[in-house]
GROMACS .gro file of N, CA and C in nm:
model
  423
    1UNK      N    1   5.835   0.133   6.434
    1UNK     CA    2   5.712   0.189   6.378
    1UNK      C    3   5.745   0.293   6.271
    2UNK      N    4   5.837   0.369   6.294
    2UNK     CA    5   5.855   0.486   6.190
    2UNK      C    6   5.947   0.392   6.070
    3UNK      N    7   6.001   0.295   6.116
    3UNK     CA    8   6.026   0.228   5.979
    3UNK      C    9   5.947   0.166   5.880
    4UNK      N   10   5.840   0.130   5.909
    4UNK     CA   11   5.724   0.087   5.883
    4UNK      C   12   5.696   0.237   5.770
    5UNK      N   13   5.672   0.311   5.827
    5UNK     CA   14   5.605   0.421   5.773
    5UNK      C   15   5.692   0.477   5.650
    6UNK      N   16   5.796   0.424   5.688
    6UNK     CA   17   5.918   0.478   5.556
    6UNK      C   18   5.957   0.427   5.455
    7UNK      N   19   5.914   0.278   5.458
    7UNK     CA   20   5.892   0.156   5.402
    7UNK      C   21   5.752   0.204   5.284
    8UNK      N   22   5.619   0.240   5.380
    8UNK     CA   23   5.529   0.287   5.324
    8UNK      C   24   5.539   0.395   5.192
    9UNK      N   25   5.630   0.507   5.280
    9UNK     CA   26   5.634   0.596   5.209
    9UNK      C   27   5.719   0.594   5.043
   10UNK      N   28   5.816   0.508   5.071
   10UNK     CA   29   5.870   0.462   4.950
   10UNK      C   30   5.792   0.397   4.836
   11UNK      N   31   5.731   0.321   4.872
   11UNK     CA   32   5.679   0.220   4.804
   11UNK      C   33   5.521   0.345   4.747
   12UNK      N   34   5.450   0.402   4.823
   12UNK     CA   35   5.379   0.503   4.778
   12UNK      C   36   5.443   0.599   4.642
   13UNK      N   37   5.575   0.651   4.699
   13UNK     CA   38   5.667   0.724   4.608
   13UNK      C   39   5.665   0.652   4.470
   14UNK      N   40   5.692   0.537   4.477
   14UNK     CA   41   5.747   0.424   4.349
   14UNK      C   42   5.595   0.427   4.283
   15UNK      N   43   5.504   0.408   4.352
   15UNK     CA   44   5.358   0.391   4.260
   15UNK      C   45   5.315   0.488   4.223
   16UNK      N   46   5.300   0.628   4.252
   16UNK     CA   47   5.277   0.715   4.265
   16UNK      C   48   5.387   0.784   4.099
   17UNK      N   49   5.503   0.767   4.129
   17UNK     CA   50   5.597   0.818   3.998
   17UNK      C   51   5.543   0.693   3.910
   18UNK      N   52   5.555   0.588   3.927
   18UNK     CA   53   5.482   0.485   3.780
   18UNK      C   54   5.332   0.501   3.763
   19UNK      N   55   5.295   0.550   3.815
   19UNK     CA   56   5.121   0.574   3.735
   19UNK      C   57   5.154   0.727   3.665
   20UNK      N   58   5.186   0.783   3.706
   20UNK     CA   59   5.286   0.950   3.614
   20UNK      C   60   5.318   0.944   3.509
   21UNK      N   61   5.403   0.805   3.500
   21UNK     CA   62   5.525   0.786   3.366
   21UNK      C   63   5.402   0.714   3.285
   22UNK      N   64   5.355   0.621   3.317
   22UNK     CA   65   5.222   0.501   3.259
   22UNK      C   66   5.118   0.618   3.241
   23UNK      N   67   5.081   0.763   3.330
   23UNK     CA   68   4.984   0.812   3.217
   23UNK      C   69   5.058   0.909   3.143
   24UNK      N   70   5.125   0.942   3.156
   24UNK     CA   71   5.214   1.068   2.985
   24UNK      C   72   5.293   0.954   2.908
   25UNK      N   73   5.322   0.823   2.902
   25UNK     CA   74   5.341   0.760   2.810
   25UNK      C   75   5.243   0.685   2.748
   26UNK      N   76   5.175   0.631   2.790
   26UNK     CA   77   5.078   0.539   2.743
   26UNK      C   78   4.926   0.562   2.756
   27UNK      N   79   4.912   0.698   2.852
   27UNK     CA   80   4.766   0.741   2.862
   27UNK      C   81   4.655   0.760   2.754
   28UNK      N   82   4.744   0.837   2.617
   28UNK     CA   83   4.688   0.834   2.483
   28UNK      C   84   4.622   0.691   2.434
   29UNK      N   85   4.699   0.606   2.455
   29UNK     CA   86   4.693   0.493   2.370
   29UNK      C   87   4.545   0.433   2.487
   30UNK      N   88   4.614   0.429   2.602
   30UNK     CA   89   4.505   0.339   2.673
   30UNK      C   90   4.371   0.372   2.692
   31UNK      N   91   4.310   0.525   2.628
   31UNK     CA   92   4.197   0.647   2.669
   31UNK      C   93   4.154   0.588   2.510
   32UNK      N   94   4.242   0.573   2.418
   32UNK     CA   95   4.167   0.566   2.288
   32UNK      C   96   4.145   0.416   2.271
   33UNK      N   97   4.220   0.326   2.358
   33UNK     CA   98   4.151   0.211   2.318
   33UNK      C   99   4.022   0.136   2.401
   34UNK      N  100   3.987   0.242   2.526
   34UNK     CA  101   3.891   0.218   2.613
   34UNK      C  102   3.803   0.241   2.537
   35UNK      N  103   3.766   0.384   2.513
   35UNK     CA  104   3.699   0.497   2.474
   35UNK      C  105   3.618   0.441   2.297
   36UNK      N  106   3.747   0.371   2.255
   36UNK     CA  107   3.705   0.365   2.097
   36UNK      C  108   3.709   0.218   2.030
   37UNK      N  109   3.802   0.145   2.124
   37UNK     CA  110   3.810   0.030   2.078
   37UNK      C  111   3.727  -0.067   2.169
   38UNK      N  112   3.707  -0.088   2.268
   38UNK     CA  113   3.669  -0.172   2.347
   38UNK      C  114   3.532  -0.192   2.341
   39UNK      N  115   3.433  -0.121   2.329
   39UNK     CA  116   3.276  -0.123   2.309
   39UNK      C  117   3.266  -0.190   2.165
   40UNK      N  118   3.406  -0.247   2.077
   40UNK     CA  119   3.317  -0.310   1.976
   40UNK      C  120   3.400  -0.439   1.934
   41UNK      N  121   3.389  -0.477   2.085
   41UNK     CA  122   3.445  -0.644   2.060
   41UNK      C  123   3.370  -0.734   2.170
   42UNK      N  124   3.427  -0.839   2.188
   42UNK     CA  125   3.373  -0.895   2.320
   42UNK      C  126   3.230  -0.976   2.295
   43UNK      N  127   3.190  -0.980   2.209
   43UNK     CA  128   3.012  -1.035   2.154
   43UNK      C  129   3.035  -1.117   2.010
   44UNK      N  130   3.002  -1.226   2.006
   44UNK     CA  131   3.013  -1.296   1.934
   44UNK      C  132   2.877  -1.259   1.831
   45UNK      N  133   2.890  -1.273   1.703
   45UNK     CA  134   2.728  -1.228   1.636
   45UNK      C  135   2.649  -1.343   1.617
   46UNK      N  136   2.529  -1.340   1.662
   46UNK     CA  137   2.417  -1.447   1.609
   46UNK      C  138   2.301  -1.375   1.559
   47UNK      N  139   2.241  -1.411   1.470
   47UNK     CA  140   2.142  -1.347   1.371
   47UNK      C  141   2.080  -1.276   1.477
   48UNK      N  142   1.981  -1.369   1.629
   48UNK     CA  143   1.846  -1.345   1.697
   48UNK      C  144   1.888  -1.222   1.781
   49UNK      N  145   2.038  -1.214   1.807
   49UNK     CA  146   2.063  -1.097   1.921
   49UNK      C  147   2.099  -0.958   1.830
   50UNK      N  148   2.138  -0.996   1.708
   50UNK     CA  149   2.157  -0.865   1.612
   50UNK      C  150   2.003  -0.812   1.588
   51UNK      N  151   1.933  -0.886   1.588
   51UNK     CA  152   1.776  -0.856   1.531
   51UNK      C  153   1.716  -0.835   1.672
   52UNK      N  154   1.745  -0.871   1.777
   52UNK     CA  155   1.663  -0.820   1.912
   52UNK      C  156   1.716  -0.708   1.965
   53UNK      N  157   1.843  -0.660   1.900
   53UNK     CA  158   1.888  -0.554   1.950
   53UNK      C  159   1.816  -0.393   1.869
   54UNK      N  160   1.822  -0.487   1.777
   54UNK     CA  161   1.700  -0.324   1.689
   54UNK      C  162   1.559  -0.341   1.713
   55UNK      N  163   1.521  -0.431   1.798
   55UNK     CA  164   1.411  -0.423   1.791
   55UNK      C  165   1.299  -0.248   1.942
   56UNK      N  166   1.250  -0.196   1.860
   56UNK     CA  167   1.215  -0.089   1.969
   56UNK      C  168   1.081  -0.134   2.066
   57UNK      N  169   1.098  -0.091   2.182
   57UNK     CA  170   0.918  -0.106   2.300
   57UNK      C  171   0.893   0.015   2.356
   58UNK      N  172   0.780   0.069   2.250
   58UNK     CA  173   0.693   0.143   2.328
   58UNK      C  174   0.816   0.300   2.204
   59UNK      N  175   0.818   0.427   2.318
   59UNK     CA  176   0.876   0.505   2.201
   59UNK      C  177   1.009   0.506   2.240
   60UNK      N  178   1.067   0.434   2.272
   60UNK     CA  179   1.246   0.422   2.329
   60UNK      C  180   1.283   0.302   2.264
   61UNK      N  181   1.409   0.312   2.171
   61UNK     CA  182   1.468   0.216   2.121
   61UNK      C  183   1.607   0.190   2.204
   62UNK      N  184   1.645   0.029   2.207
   62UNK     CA  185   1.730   0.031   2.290
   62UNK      C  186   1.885   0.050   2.228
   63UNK      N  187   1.879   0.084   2.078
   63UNK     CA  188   1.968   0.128   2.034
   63UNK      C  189   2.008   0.272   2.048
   64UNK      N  190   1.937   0.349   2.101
   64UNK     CA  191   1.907   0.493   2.124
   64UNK      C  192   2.002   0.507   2.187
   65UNK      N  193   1.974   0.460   2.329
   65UNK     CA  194   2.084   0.493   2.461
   65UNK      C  195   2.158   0.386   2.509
   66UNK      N  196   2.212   0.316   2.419
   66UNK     CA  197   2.258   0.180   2.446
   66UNK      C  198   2.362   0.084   2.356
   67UNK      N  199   2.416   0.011   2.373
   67UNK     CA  200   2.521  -0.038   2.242
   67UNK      C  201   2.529  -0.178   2.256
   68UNK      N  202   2.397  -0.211   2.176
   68UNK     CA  203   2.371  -0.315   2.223
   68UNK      C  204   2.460  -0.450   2.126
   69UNK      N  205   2.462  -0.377   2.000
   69UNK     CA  206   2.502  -0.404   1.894
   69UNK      C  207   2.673  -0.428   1.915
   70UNK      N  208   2.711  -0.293   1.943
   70UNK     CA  209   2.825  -0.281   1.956
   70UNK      C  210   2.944  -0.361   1.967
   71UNK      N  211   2.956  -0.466   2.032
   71UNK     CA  212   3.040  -0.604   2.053
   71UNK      C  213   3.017  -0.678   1.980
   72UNK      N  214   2.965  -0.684   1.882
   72UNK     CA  215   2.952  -0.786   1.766
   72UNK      C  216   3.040  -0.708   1.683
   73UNK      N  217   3.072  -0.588   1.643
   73UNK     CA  218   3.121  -0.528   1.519
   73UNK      C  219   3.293  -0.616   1.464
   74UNK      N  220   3.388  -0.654   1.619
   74UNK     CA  221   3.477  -0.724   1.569
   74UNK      C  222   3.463  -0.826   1.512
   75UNK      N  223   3.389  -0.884   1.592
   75UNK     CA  224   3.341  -1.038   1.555
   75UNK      C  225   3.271  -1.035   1.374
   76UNK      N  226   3.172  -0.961   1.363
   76UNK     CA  227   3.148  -0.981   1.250
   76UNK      C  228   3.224  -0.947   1.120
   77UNK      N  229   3.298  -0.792   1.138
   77UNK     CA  230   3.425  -0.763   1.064
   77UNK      C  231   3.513  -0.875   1.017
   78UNK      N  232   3.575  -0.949   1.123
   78UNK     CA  233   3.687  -1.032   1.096
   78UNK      C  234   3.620  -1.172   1.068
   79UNK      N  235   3.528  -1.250   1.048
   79UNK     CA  236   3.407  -1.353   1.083
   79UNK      C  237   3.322  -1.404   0.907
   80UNK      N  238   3.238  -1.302   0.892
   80UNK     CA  239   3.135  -1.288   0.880
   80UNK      C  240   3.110  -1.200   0.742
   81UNK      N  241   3.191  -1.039   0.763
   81UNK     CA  242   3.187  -0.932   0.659
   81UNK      C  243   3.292  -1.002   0.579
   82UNK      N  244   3.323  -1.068   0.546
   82UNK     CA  245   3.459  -1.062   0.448
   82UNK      C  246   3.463  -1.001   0.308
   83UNK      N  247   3.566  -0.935   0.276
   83UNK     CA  248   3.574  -0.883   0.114
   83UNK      C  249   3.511  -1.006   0.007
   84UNK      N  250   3.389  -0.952  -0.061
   84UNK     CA  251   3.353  -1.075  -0.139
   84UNK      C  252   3.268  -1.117  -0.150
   85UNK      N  253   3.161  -1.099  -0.030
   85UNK     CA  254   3.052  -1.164   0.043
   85UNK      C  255   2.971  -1.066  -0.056
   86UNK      N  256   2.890  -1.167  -0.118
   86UNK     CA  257   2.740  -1.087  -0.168
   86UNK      C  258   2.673  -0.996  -0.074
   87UNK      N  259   2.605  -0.888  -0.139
   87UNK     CA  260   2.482  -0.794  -0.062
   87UNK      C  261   2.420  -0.869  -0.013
   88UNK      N  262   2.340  -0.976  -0.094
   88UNK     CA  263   2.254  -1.065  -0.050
   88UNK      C  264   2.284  -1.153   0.075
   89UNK      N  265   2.395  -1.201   0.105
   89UNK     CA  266   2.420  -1.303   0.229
   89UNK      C  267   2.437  -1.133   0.310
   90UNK      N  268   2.506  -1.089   0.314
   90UNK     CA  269   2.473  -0.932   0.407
   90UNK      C  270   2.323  -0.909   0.453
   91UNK      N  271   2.272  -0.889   0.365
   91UNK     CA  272   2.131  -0.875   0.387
   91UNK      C  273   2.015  -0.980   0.426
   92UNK      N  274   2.065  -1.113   0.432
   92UNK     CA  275   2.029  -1.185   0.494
   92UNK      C  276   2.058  -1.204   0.665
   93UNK      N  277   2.195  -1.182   0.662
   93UNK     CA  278   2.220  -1.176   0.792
   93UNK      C  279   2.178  -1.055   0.877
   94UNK      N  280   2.198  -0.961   0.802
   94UNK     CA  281   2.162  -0.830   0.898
   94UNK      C  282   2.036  -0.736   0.883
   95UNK      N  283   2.005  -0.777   0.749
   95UNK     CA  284   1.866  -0.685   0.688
   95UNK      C  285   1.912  -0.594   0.583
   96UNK      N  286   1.828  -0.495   0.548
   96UNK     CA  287   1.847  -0.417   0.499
   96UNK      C  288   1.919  -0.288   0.555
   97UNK      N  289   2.001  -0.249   0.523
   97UNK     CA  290   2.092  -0.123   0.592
   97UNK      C  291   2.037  -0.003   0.516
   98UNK      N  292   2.041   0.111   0.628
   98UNK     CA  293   2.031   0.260   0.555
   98UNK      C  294   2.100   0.299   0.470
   99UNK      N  295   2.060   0.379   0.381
   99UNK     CA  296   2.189   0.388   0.259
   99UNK      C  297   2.270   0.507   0.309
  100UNK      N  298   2.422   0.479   0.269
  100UNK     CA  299   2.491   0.602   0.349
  100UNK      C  300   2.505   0.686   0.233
  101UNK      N  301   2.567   0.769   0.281
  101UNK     CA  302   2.620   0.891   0.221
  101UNK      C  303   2.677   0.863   0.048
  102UNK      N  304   2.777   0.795   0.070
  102UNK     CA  305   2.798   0.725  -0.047
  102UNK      C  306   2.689   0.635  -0.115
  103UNK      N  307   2.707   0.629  -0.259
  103UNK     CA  308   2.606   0.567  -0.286
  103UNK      C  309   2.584   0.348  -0.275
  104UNK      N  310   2.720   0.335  -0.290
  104UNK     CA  311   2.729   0.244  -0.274
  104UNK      C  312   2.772   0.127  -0.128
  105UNK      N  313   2.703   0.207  -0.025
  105UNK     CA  314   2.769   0.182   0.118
  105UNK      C  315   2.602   0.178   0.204
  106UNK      N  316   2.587   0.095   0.273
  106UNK     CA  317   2.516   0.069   0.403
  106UNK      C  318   2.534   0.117   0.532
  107UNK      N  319   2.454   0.138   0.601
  107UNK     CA  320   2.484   0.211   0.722
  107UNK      C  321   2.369   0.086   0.835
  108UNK      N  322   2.498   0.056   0.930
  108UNK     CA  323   2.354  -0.025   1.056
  108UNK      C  324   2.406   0.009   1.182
  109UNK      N  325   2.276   0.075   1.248
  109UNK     CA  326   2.305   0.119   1.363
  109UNK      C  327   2.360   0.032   1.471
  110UNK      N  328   2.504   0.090   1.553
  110UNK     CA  329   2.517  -0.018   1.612
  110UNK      C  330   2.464   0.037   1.780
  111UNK      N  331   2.463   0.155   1.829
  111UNK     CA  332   2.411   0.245   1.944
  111UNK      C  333   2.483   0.342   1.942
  112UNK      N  334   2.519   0.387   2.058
  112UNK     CA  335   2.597   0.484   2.157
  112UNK      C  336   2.703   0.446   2.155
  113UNK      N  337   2.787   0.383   2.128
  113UNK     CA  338   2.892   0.274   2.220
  113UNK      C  339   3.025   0.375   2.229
  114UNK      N  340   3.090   0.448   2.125
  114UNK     CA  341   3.266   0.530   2.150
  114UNK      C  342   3.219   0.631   2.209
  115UNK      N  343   3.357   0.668   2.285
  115UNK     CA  344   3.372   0.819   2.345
  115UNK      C  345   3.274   0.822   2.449
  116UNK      N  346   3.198   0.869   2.494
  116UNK     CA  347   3.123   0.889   2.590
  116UNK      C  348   2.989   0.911   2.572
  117UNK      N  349   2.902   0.816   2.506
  117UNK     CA  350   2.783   0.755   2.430
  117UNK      C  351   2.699   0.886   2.390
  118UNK      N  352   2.739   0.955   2.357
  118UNK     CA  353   2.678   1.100   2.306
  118UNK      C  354   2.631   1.081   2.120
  119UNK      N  355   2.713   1.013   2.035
  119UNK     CA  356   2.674   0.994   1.889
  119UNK      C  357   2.695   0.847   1.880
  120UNK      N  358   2.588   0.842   1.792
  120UNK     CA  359   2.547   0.687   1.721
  120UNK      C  360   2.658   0.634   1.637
  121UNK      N  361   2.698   0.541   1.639
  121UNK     CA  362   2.772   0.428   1.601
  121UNK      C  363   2.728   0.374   1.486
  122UNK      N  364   2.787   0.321   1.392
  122UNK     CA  365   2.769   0.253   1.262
  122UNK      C  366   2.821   0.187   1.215
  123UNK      N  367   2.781   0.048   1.158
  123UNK     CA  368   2.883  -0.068   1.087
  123UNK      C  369   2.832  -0.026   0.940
  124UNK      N  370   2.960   0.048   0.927
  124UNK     CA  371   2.935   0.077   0.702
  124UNK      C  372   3.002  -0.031   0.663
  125UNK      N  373   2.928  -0.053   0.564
  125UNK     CA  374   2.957  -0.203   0.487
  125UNK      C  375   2.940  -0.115   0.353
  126UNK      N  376   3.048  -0.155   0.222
  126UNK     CA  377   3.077  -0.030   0.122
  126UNK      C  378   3.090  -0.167   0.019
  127UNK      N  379   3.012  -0.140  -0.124
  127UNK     CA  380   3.018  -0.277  -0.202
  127UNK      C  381   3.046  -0.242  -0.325
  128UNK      N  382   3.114  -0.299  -0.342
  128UNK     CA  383   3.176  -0.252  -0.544
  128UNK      C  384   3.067  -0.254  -0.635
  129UNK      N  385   3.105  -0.237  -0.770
  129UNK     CA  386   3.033  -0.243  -0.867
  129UNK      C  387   2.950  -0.370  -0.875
  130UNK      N  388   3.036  -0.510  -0.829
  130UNK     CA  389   3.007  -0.644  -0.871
  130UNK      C  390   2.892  -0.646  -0.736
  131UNK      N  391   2.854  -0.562  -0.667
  131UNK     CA  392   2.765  -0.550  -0.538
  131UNK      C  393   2.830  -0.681  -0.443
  132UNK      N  394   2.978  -0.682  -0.399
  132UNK     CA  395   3.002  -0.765  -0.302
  132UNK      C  396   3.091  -0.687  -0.232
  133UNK      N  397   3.127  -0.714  -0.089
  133UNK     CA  398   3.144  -0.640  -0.003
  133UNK      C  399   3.294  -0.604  -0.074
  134UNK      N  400   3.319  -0.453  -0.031
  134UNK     CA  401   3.458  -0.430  -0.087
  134UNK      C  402   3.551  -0.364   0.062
  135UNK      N  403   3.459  -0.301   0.156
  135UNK     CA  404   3.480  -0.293   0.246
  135UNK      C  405   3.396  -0.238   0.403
  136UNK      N  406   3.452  -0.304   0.507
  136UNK     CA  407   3.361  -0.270   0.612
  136UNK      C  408   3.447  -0.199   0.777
  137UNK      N  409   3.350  -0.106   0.787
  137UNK     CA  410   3.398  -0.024   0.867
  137UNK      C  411   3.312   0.075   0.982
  138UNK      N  412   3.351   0.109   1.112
  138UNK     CA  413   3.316   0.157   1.233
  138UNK      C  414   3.302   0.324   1.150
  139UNK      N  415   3.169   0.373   1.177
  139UNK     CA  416   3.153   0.507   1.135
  139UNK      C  417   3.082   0.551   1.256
  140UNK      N  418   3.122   0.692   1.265
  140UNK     CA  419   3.011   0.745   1.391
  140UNK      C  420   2.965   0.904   1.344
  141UNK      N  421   2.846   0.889   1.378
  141UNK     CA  422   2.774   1.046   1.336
  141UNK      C  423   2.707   1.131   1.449
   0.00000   0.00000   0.00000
């Protein structure tokens, strides 16, 4: 019986020192890719769920407290946004975007989704002179 227990205790020891070493080596990496990367993949984009996701009922939008959007952003980035793509096929697919900060850049809400859903999320889509996409990118405010 007490071998049993010593057996235990080892094997506790061994997991116990590798979750230690696995979080001061790799804890950074794995907190920022939960936290920042993971809420914006996993969702394939189709026009009806990008457009039902902005849609608001009553005075609560479900983009408010929610990321609904959010899992489409890889998909459409690598897909969909490509360097090149007219405003117009953009704006067909997604609508009209808020104008950002810059003058030549779009802003579309995607929710809550990084860090711990406290600030809104954004797919900036940024378009050259020739007004075709020049680049697209995860912004949060």
């Amino acid at each position: 019986m007490f071998d049993a227990f010593t057996k235990l205790g080892k094997w506790l020891f061994v997991a116990i020192w590798l979750t230690i070493v696995i979080a001061v080596f790799f804890g950074e990496s794995i907190t920022k890719f939960v936290l920042h990367e993971m809420p914006f993949m996993g969702t394939t984009f189709t026009k009806v769920a990008w457009e039902q996701a902005g849609q608001c009922s009553g005075k609560a939008c479900a983009l408010d407290m929610s990321c609904p959007r959010g899992g489409m952003f890889r998909d459409l980035q690598r897909h969909h946004l490509v360097a090149g793509t007219r405003r117009t096929m953009v704006e067909q697919m997604l609508g009209k975007g808020e104008r950002g900060s810059e003058g030549r850049c779009a802003l579309y809400p995607l929710g809550m989704c990084s860090g711990f859903g406290i600030d809104m999320d954004y797919l900036r889509i940024c378009y050259g002179h020739d007004d075709r996409i020049a680049s697209v990118s995860h912004h949060q405010n």
